[in-house]
Amino acid sequence: MSEAQYGPGSLVRARGREWIVLSGSDAEVLRVRPLSGSEQDQAFIHVGLESEPVTDAHFPPPSAAQEASHDAALLLRDALLLSLRRGAGPFRSFGQIAVEPRAYQLVPLLMALKLDPVRLLIADDVGVGKTIEAALIAREMYDRGEIERFTVLCPPHLVDQWVTELEERFHFRPAAVTAANAKRLEGEIPGISLFEHFPHTVVSLDYIKSEKRRNDFLRACPEFVIVDEAHTCAAASAGRHQRYELLKGLTASETRHMVLLTATPHSGDDDAFYRLLGLLDPVFRGLADATAQQRDTLRARLARHFVQRRRPDIAEWQEGHLFARRESKELTYSLTGDWDRFFNAVLDYCAGVVAADGDAPIQPDALTTRQRLNFWGTLALMRCAASSPAAAVLALRTRAGFDDGADEREALLDRLFDGASDALPDDDLEPAVGNDDPALAALIVQAEKLAGQGGDPKLKLLTTQLSTLVADGFNPVVFCRYIATAHYLGRHLTGKFKGVEVAVVTGELVADERRERVDRLDGSEKRILIATDCLSEGINLQGLFNAVVHYDLSWNPTRHEQREGRVDRFGQDSKIVRTTLIYGENNPVDGAVLEVILRKAEVIRKQLGVPVPLPDEGRTLTQALMTAVLMRRRQHSPRVEGKQQPLFRDFEAARAIDAAWERAAMSAKQSHTVFAQHRMKPADVLPEWKKTLSLLGGEQDVHRFTERALSRLGSGLQPLREGFKAPLEALPEDVRDRLKSEGIGGNMLLDFEYPPASRCRHVHRSHPLVSVLAEGLLERTLTADPQGGRAHLGTLGRVGCWVSDAVGVRTVVALLRLRHQLVHTRARKTSVMLVEECGAVAWSGADGVMCAEGDEALALLSPPPVADPAAAARARVVVQALAELPSRLDDHISALARRRSSALLADHERVRESARGRGLYEVTPSLPPDVIALFVLLPRVT
């Protein structure tokens, strides 16, 4: 048998039952799904090895004995709609995902489908949903048969988050490839590349960037690549150069699809920005030196590859409450008594180290390695002392032991100045600054005494603010800089607030342990999380928390935005997110960071609508600022009681930072104008979105169906103050067993909105509960005895008759399952996909004239009956309609299937317009369509 006899959508009989042939079948082996079963019941049939020959089959028509009520008819309609995974409409993937994206999140998908190959830079604001947008593109390309393999390249701390998102929301099963597990994975598949064995992977950029691994990856790399935090791959520093070479190698392939993600495309470095654009197409690097006319041409071309939306841009979509209103405040504390004496002693010590010769300030770049490390150590000590006495103790007691290498020095600088936004989990250790200087011994004694006693003014202020937040109904996350500080806060705050659960998460825990500790708080109505910056990326916190407290100032303003972005993001249910920034009013280091760095960053963010990173390559500007702060102290000894207000912005170093930032802000503003006037508007997207929802069903459809289906099967939904409870043990045994195999049982707490209520699971279209209920009801109904008899619980019936005000004459509505073969041929490769949809057609009068189809025909079933005919009359009318069915199969039902195939082809080609020149699409209907049910609506007799 050289050619496949049965294509996707064909009906066959084998092993004593009927099956639908699925994609992935060939002449010898059929991949099939039971005609009345679920996606989980798929099987493979080897045509030549079956004991009985595989033959054609047909879908059984309804029987007059399979009577259904009006409620059962609506439930059958919804079960059919929600059981389909290979839905029609403009997009192939939406039946396979566990999230209902917002319309604005379709913009990158529609842009990507207009490109071949896909080369797209998504630079949406923090919290808008870049992960969802990129994964949607991957899922759509996969379900269209245009890719078979893909990989996500991301910083190490984001690997687990990507794996979770792809598994839970997009139903992929990617392998995580990191330095910790790559050797084990390779040992399990000797002789072949990981990227050839695993079709879907999430890969640590730091693991794969080395030259040895890079070459193997470039050879075996999948045809679709997502790069998260892409701006870190375009910087010029030595540690980032390998990442850039990796991405440049990937873009060398003219057919590879690539989606780059970043919230900060322009980080203040013009060269890095144009290198990033050059990864989309080398021609875009020419923007840097192009003439006015050339720039206009390149900008128009770039707009097809570059999408960036600020939160105000999302408002025009008018999709209701998408993002919270952020309420921010600053709170100050003043160090007094022992706390003041200790911190000033630390400052005096550090100021003495900074002065290299008398009162002459040191120049960090002119120092030896050892001198430079000592200087950085003093800065780190200041940070620890300002954070907590516990952090100061560890910093003072730990001996410094640094290697003299460029990578080690860069890592130390990243840790000290909060500059490595892509290496957060290893960034919360207290720096080792201890040495043999006897002056440190006295500081250790002071720090240990303070760490063991109460009265910390900073902690006292935090406690007061947390009391206010909790009383106002907020669940806050407290971000601090160091592990020791986090535990210090945890010890003092646990038990302070009645009925409030307090948890601490730091980089000491691996990613799974962090997530588990956060998830445990879901069982508490009131909660406080104390965390280091290991949680400012990698775990989304908007479902459990709605306030952020910055206990320690970051020297990198991007960190503040990242912290707040864990809570203030897409999916935050609260209408208000509160943020609080705490600083010491008599702490000159806090004063300089706040005045020169953080407030300037906020001004720029408000002006542009997006954050701009601090333009401080090598941290030279920040080092100069801190040197100036300490030299001012040494020269003027500003130890005075009460509040100090030095004009830090007048420092020469502060003016240099300000000038650099203004240049960066101007460049970022200019980059935004490149595409702003070309961006897609709601009118370009909403028609496709509405069409998709009508074909697949949205949140309201899922809620209605789940409630009715559970009730029909002997259970129900019990409304709670937030969400619902479903007692699943009341369901039939076979349904319970299927749910248990999906990890669902007992009294399930659920919600249909995203994010779900506390302790509730989000139930969406493709959630296993919905799938099991929909497929179970269909199977019960379609396999029921066509001659009637005792029906099993949940059998809905396939024929019905009632009186309805929706019609003026006798009208018959046929509920249909339409199957189509979608064939895509490109480069001599042909892929055949099965597409299914719920359809309907209605005819009326004695002549059976077609009067409605699609949504219009389905809508005829919705109005409740005004009366029920007598049983004999119902039976007579139904028998008459069934007798008409054979003559309607061709003139109405099959004709509808042909029209839907043509519409499907038009939809498919319209959103994938770029592929027309490189491939051929063809859609053919599988005839005849499956007649699921037949309902007769009679007019009211007046």
Short mmCIF file of N, CA and C in Angstrom, two decimals, residues 288-403:
data_model
loop_
_atom_site.label_atom_id
_atom_site.label_comp_id
_atom_site.label_asym_id
_atom_site.label_seq_id
_atom_site.Cartn_x
_atom_site.Cartn_y
_atom_site.Cartn_z
N ALA A 288 21.66 53.02 12.37
CA ALA A 288 22.56 53.89 13.15
C ALA A 288 23.16 54.99 12.29
N ASP A 289 23.46 54.69 11.02
CA ASP A 289 24.15 55.65 10.17
C ASP A 289 23.35 56.04 8.93
N ALA A 290 22.08 55.68 8.88
CA ALA A 290 21.29 55.91 7.67
C ALA A 290 20.96 57.39 7.50
N THR A 291 20.80 57.81 6.25
CA THR A 291 20.31 59.16 5.95
C THR A 291 18.83 59.24 6.31
N ALA A 292 18.28 60.43 6.27
CA ALA A 292 16.87 60.62 6.67
C ALA A 292 15.94 59.74 5.85
N GLN A 293 16.13 59.73 4.52
CA GLN A 293 15.25 58.93 3.66
C GLN A 293 15.46 57.44 3.91
N GLN A 294 16.70 57.03 4.08
CA GLN A 294 16.97 55.63 4.36
C GLN A 294 16.35 55.20 5.69
N ARG A 295 16.44 56.10 6.70
CA ARG A 295 15.87 55.76 8.00
C ARG A 295 14.37 55.56 7.92
N ASP A 296 13.68 56.43 7.15
CA ASP A 296 12.23 56.28 7.01
C ASP A 296 11.89 54.93 6.39
N THR A 297 12.66 54.55 5.37
CA THR A 297 12.40 53.26 4.71
C THR A 297 12.65 52.10 5.66
N LEU A 298 13.77 52.17 6.39
CA LEU A 298 14.10 51.09 7.32
C LEU A 298 13.11 51.04 8.49
N ARG A 299 12.67 52.20 8.95
CA ARG A 299 11.71 52.22 10.05
C ARG A 299 10.40 51.54 9.64
N ALA A 300 9.93 51.86 8.45
CA ALA A 300 8.69 51.24 7.98
C ALA A 300 8.86 49.73 7.88
N ARG A 301 10.01 49.30 7.44
CA ARG A 301 10.27 47.86 7.33
C ARG A 301 10.41 47.22 8.72
N LEU A 302 11.10 47.93 9.62
CA LEU A 302 11.28 47.41 10.97
C LEU A 302 9.96 47.26 11.71
N ALA A 303 8.99 48.13 11.43
CA ALA A 303 7.71 48.10 12.13
C ALA A 303 7.00 46.77 11.96
N ARG A 304 7.32 46.02 10.93
CA ARG A 304 6.70 44.70 10.73
C ARG A 304 7.32 43.64 11.64
N HIS A 305 8.48 43.96 12.22
CA HIS A 305 9.21 42.98 13.03
C HIS A 305 9.30 43.37 14.50
N PHE A 306 8.77 44.51 14.89
CA PHE A 306 9.05 45.08 16.21
C PHE A 306 7.74 45.56 16.82
N VAL A 307 7.37 45.02 17.97
CA VAL A 307 6.16 45.46 18.66
C VAL A 307 6.52 45.81 20.10
N GLN A 308 6.11 47.00 20.52
CA GLN A 308 6.34 47.45 21.89
C GLN A 308 5.11 48.21 22.34
N ARG A 309 4.49 47.75 23.43
CA ARG A 309 3.33 48.44 23.98
C ARG A 309 3.59 48.81 25.44
N ARG A 310 3.35 50.05 25.76
CA ARG A 310 3.32 50.48 27.15
C ARG A 310 1.92 50.22 27.68
N ARG A 311 1.78 50.26 28.98
CA ARG A 311 0.45 50.01 29.55
C ARG A 311 -0.60 51.00 29.05
N PRO A 312 -0.27 52.29 28.86
CA PRO A 312 -1.28 53.18 28.28
C PRO A 312 -1.73 52.76 26.88
N ASP A 313 -0.82 52.11 26.13
CA ASP A 313 -1.20 51.64 24.80
C ASP A 313 -2.28 50.56 24.88
N ILE A 314 -2.27 49.77 25.97
CA ILE A 314 -3.23 48.68 26.13
C ILE A 314 -4.62 49.22 26.42
N ALA A 315 -4.70 50.42 27.00
CA ALA A 315 -5.99 50.97 27.41
C ALA A 315 -6.95 51.12 26.22
N GLU A 316 -6.41 51.37 25.02
CA GLU A 316 -7.28 51.59 23.88
C GLU A 316 -8.06 50.34 23.47
N TRP A 317 -7.66 49.20 24.01
CA TRP A 317 -8.38 47.96 23.67
C TRP A 317 -9.67 47.82 24.47
N GLN A 318 -9.82 48.60 25.53
CA GLN A 318 -11.06 48.66 26.30
C GLN A 318 -11.57 47.26 26.67
N GLU A 319 -10.67 46.49 27.27
CA GLU A 319 -11.03 45.13 27.66
C GLU A 319 -11.34 45.02 29.15
N GLY A 320 -11.78 46.12 29.74
CA GLY A 320 -12.12 46.07 31.16
C GLY A 320 -10.89 46.19 32.03
N HIS A 321 -10.98 45.63 33.24
CA HIS A 321 -9.90 45.75 34.22
C HIS A 321 -8.76 44.81 33.85
N LEU A 322 -7.70 45.37 33.26
CA LEU A 322 -6.54 44.56 32.87
C LEU A 322 -5.39 44.74 33.84
N PHE A 323 -5.14 45.97 34.26
CA PHE A 323 -4.00 46.25 35.12
C PHE A 323 -4.45 47.10 36.31
N ALA A 324 -3.81 46.85 37.42
CA ALA A 324 -4.15 47.57 38.65
C ALA A 324 -3.64 49.01 38.59
N ARG A 325 -4.24 49.85 39.42
CA ARG A 325 -3.71 51.20 39.62
C ARG A 325 -2.65 51.12 40.70
N ARG A 326 -1.48 51.64 40.40
CA ARG A 326 -0.37 51.54 41.36
C ARG A 326 -0.35 52.76 42.26
N GLU A 327 -0.43 52.53 43.58
CA GLU A 327 -0.33 53.59 44.57
C GLU A 327 1.01 53.45 45.28
N SER A 328 1.87 54.47 45.14
CA SER A 328 3.23 54.39 45.67
C SER A 328 3.45 55.44 46.75
N LYS A 329 4.25 55.08 47.73
CA LYS A 329 4.60 56.04 48.77
C LYS A 329 6.01 55.75 49.26
N GLU A 330 6.63 56.77 49.90
CA GLU A 330 7.95 56.62 50.51
C GLU A 330 7.82 56.82 52.00
N LEU A 331 8.53 55.99 52.77
CA LEU A 331 8.54 56.11 54.22
C LEU A 331 10.00 56.19 54.68
N THR A 332 10.25 57.05 55.68
CA THR A 332 11.62 57.22 56.16
C THR A 332 11.72 56.84 57.63
N TYR A 333 12.90 56.38 57.99
CA TYR A 333 13.22 56.11 59.39
C TYR A 333 14.52 56.85 59.72
N SER A 334 14.75 57.07 61.00
CA SER A 334 15.98 57.73 61.44
C SER A 334 16.69 56.84 62.43
N LEU A 335 17.97 56.57 62.19
CA LEU A 335 18.77 55.77 63.11
C LEU A 335 19.14 56.60 64.33
N THR A 336 18.95 56.03 65.52
CA THR A 336 19.28 56.73 66.76
C THR A 336 20.03 55.77 67.68
N GLY A 337 20.65 56.31 68.71
CA GLY A 337 21.29 55.50 69.74
C GLY A 337 22.34 54.56 69.18
N ASP A 338 22.34 53.30 69.63
CA ASP A 338 23.32 52.30 69.21
C ASP A 338 23.29 52.08 67.70
N TRP A 339 22.11 52.16 67.13
CA TRP A 339 21.98 51.92 65.68
C TRP A 339 22.69 53.03 64.90
N ASP A 340 22.52 54.26 65.36
CA ASP A 340 23.18 55.38 64.71
C ASP A 340 24.69 55.30 64.89
N ARG A 341 25.14 54.97 66.10
CA ARG A 341 26.58 54.90 66.35
C ARG A 341 27.23 53.80 65.50
N PHE A 342 26.57 52.65 65.39
CA PHE A 342 27.15 51.57 64.58
C PHE A 342 27.25 51.97 63.11
N PHE A 343 26.18 52.51 62.56
CA PHE A 343 26.20 52.83 61.13
C PHE A 343 27.21 53.92 60.83
N ASN A 344 27.32 54.90 61.71
CA ASN A 344 28.31 55.95 61.48
C ASN A 344 29.73 55.42 61.60
N ALA A 345 29.94 54.43 62.49
CA ALA A 345 31.26 53.81 62.59
C ALA A 345 31.61 53.09 61.29
N VAL A 346 30.62 52.44 60.70
CA VAL A 346 30.85 51.78 59.41
C VAL A 346 31.18 52.82 58.35
N LEU A 347 30.45 53.90 58.30
CA LEU A 347 30.71 54.94 57.31
C LEU A 347 32.10 55.54 57.51
N ASP A 348 32.49 55.78 58.76
CA ASP A 348 33.82 56.33 59.02
C ASP A 348 34.91 55.38 58.54
N TYR A 349 34.71 54.09 58.82
CA TYR A 349 35.69 53.10 58.36
C TYR A 349 35.78 53.10 56.84
N CYS A 350 34.64 53.10 56.17
CA CYS A 350 34.63 53.05 54.70
C CYS A 350 35.22 54.32 54.11
N ALA A 351 34.92 55.45 54.71
CA ALA A 351 35.47 56.71 54.21
C ALA A 351 36.98 56.72 54.31
N GLY A 352 37.51 56.10 55.38
CA GLY A 352 38.96 56.03 55.52
C GLY A 352 39.59 55.18 54.45
N VAL A 353 38.93 54.09 54.07
CA VAL A 353 39.47 53.22 53.02
C VAL A 353 39.44 53.93 51.67
N VAL A 354 38.38 54.73 51.45
CA VAL A 354 38.23 55.41 50.16
C VAL A 354 39.33 56.43 49.93
N ALA A 355 39.82 57.05 51.01
CA ALA A 355 40.89 58.04 50.86
C ALA A 355 42.23 57.32 50.72
N ALA A 356 42.79 57.33 49.52
CA ALA A 356 44.02 56.58 49.26
C ALA A 356 45.24 57.26 49.87
N ASP A 357 45.25 58.58 49.88
CA ASP A 357 46.42 59.32 50.38
C ASP A 357 45.91 60.61 50.99
N GLY A 358 45.79 60.63 52.28
CA GLY A 358 45.24 61.81 52.94
C GLY A 358 43.80 62.01 52.55
N ASP A 359 43.50 63.19 52.02
CA ASP A 359 42.13 63.50 51.63
C ASP A 359 41.89 63.35 50.13
N ALA A 360 42.85 62.76 49.42
CA ALA A 360 42.67 62.59 47.98
C ALA A 360 41.83 61.35 47.72
N PRO A 361 40.73 61.48 46.98
CA PRO A 361 39.89 60.31 46.72
C PRO A 361 40.59 59.32 45.81
N ILE A 362 40.30 58.06 46.03
CA ILE A 362 40.89 57.03 45.17
C ILE A 362 40.22 57.06 43.81
N GLN A 363 40.93 56.55 42.83
CA GLN A 363 40.39 56.38 41.48
C GLN A 363 40.32 54.87 41.22
N PRO A 364 39.14 54.26 41.27
CA PRO A 364 39.03 52.80 41.20
C PRO A 364 39.75 52.18 40.01
N ASP A 365 39.70 52.82 38.85
CA ASP A 365 40.29 52.21 37.66
C ASP A 365 41.82 52.18 37.72
N ALA A 366 42.41 53.00 38.62
CA ALA A 366 43.88 53.05 38.70
C ALA A 366 44.43 52.13 39.76
N LEU A 367 43.57 51.41 40.44
CA LEU A 367 44.01 50.57 41.54
C LEU A 367 44.49 49.21 41.07
N THR A 368 45.30 48.57 41.91
CA THR A 368 45.61 47.17 41.69
C THR A 368 44.37 46.35 41.97
N THR A 369 44.42 45.08 41.56
CA THR A 369 43.27 44.20 41.79
C THR A 369 42.92 44.12 43.27
N ARG A 370 43.94 43.95 44.12
CA ARG A 370 43.68 43.84 45.55
C ARG A 370 43.07 45.12 46.11
N GLN A 371 43.62 46.30 45.70
CA GLN A 371 43.07 47.57 46.17
C GLN A 371 41.64 47.76 45.69
N ARG A 372 41.40 47.35 44.44
CA ARG A 372 40.05 47.50 43.88
C ARG A 372 39.05 46.64 44.66
N LEU A 373 39.46 45.42 44.98
CA LEU A 373 38.56 44.54 45.73
C LEU A 373 38.30 45.08 47.12
N ASN A 374 39.32 45.67 47.76
CA ASN A 374 39.11 46.28 49.07
C ASN A 374 38.12 47.44 48.98
N PHE A 375 38.23 48.23 47.92
CA PHE A 375 37.31 49.34 47.72
C PHE A 375 35.89 48.84 47.56
N TRP A 376 35.72 47.83 46.70
CA TRP A 376 34.38 47.27 46.50
C TRP A 376 33.86 46.66 47.81
N GLY A 377 34.78 46.09 48.58
CA GLY A 377 34.38 45.51 49.86
C GLY A 377 33.80 46.55 50.80
N THR A 378 34.39 47.74 50.81
CA THR A 378 33.84 48.79 51.68
C THR A 378 32.44 49.20 51.24
N LEU A 379 32.24 49.29 49.93
CA LEU A 379 30.90 49.63 49.43
C LEU A 379 29.89 48.55 49.82
N ALA A 380 30.32 47.28 49.70
CA ALA A 380 29.42 46.18 50.07
C ALA A 380 29.10 46.21 51.55
N LEU A 381 30.09 46.55 52.38
CA LEU A 381 29.87 46.63 53.82
C LEU A 381 28.83 47.71 54.13
N MET A 382 28.91 48.85 53.45
CA MET A 382 27.91 49.89 53.66
C MET A 382 26.51 49.38 53.35
N ARG A 383 26.38 48.64 52.26
CA ARG A 383 25.07 48.12 51.87
C ARG A 383 24.54 47.15 52.92
N CYS A 384 25.40 46.27 53.41
CA CYS A 384 24.98 45.28 54.40
C CYS A 384 24.58 45.96 55.71
N ALA A 385 25.36 46.95 56.13
CA ALA A 385 25.05 47.65 57.37
C ALA A 385 23.74 48.40 57.26
N ALA A 386 23.45 48.95 56.09
CA ALA A 386 22.18 49.65 55.89
C ALA A 386 21.01 48.68 55.79
N SER A 387 21.29 47.44 55.39
CA SER A 387 20.23 46.45 55.25
C SER A 387 19.77 45.93 56.60
N SER A 388 20.69 45.36 57.38
CA SER A 388 20.34 44.84 58.71
C SER A 388 21.62 44.51 59.46
N PRO A 389 21.58 44.49 60.79
CA PRO A 389 22.77 44.08 61.54
C PRO A 389 23.14 42.63 61.25
N ALA A 390 22.16 41.79 60.95
CA ALA A 390 22.45 40.39 60.64
C ALA A 390 23.29 40.28 59.37
N ALA A 391 22.96 41.06 58.35
CA ALA A 391 23.75 41.05 57.11
C ALA A 391 25.14 41.61 57.36
N ALA A 392 25.24 42.63 58.20
CA ALA A 392 26.55 43.22 58.51
C ALA A 392 27.44 42.20 59.21
N VAL A 393 26.89 41.41 60.13
CA VAL A 393 27.68 40.40 60.85
C VAL A 393 28.28 39.42 59.86
N LEU A 394 27.47 38.89 58.96
CA LEU A 394 27.98 37.90 58.00
C LEU A 394 29.04 38.51 57.09
N ALA A 395 28.80 39.73 56.63
CA ALA A 395 29.78 40.38 55.74
C ALA A 395 31.11 40.59 56.46
N LEU A 396 31.06 41.01 57.70
CA LEU A 396 32.28 41.30 58.45
C LEU A 396 33.03 40.02 58.83
N ARG A 397 32.30 38.95 59.11
CA ARG A 397 32.94 37.72 59.58
C ARG A 397 33.48 36.84 58.46
N THR A 398 33.01 37.07 57.22
CA THR A 398 33.42 36.22 56.09
C THR A 398 34.66 36.80 55.43
N ARG A 399 35.69 36.00 55.33
CA ARG A 399 36.93 36.45 54.71
C ARG A 399 36.78 36.61 53.21
N ALA A 400 37.29 37.69 52.69
CA ALA A 400 37.26 37.91 51.24
C ALA A 400 38.24 36.97 50.58
N GLY A 401 37.81 36.36 49.49
CA GLY A 401 38.70 35.46 48.76
C GLY A 401 38.35 35.45 47.30
N PHE A 402 38.76 36.48 46.56
CA PHE A 402 38.37 36.63 45.17
C PHE A 402 39.50 36.21 44.24
N ASP A 403 39.13 35.62 43.15
CA ASP A 403 40.11 35.28 42.11
C ASP A 403 40.34 36.49 41.21
#
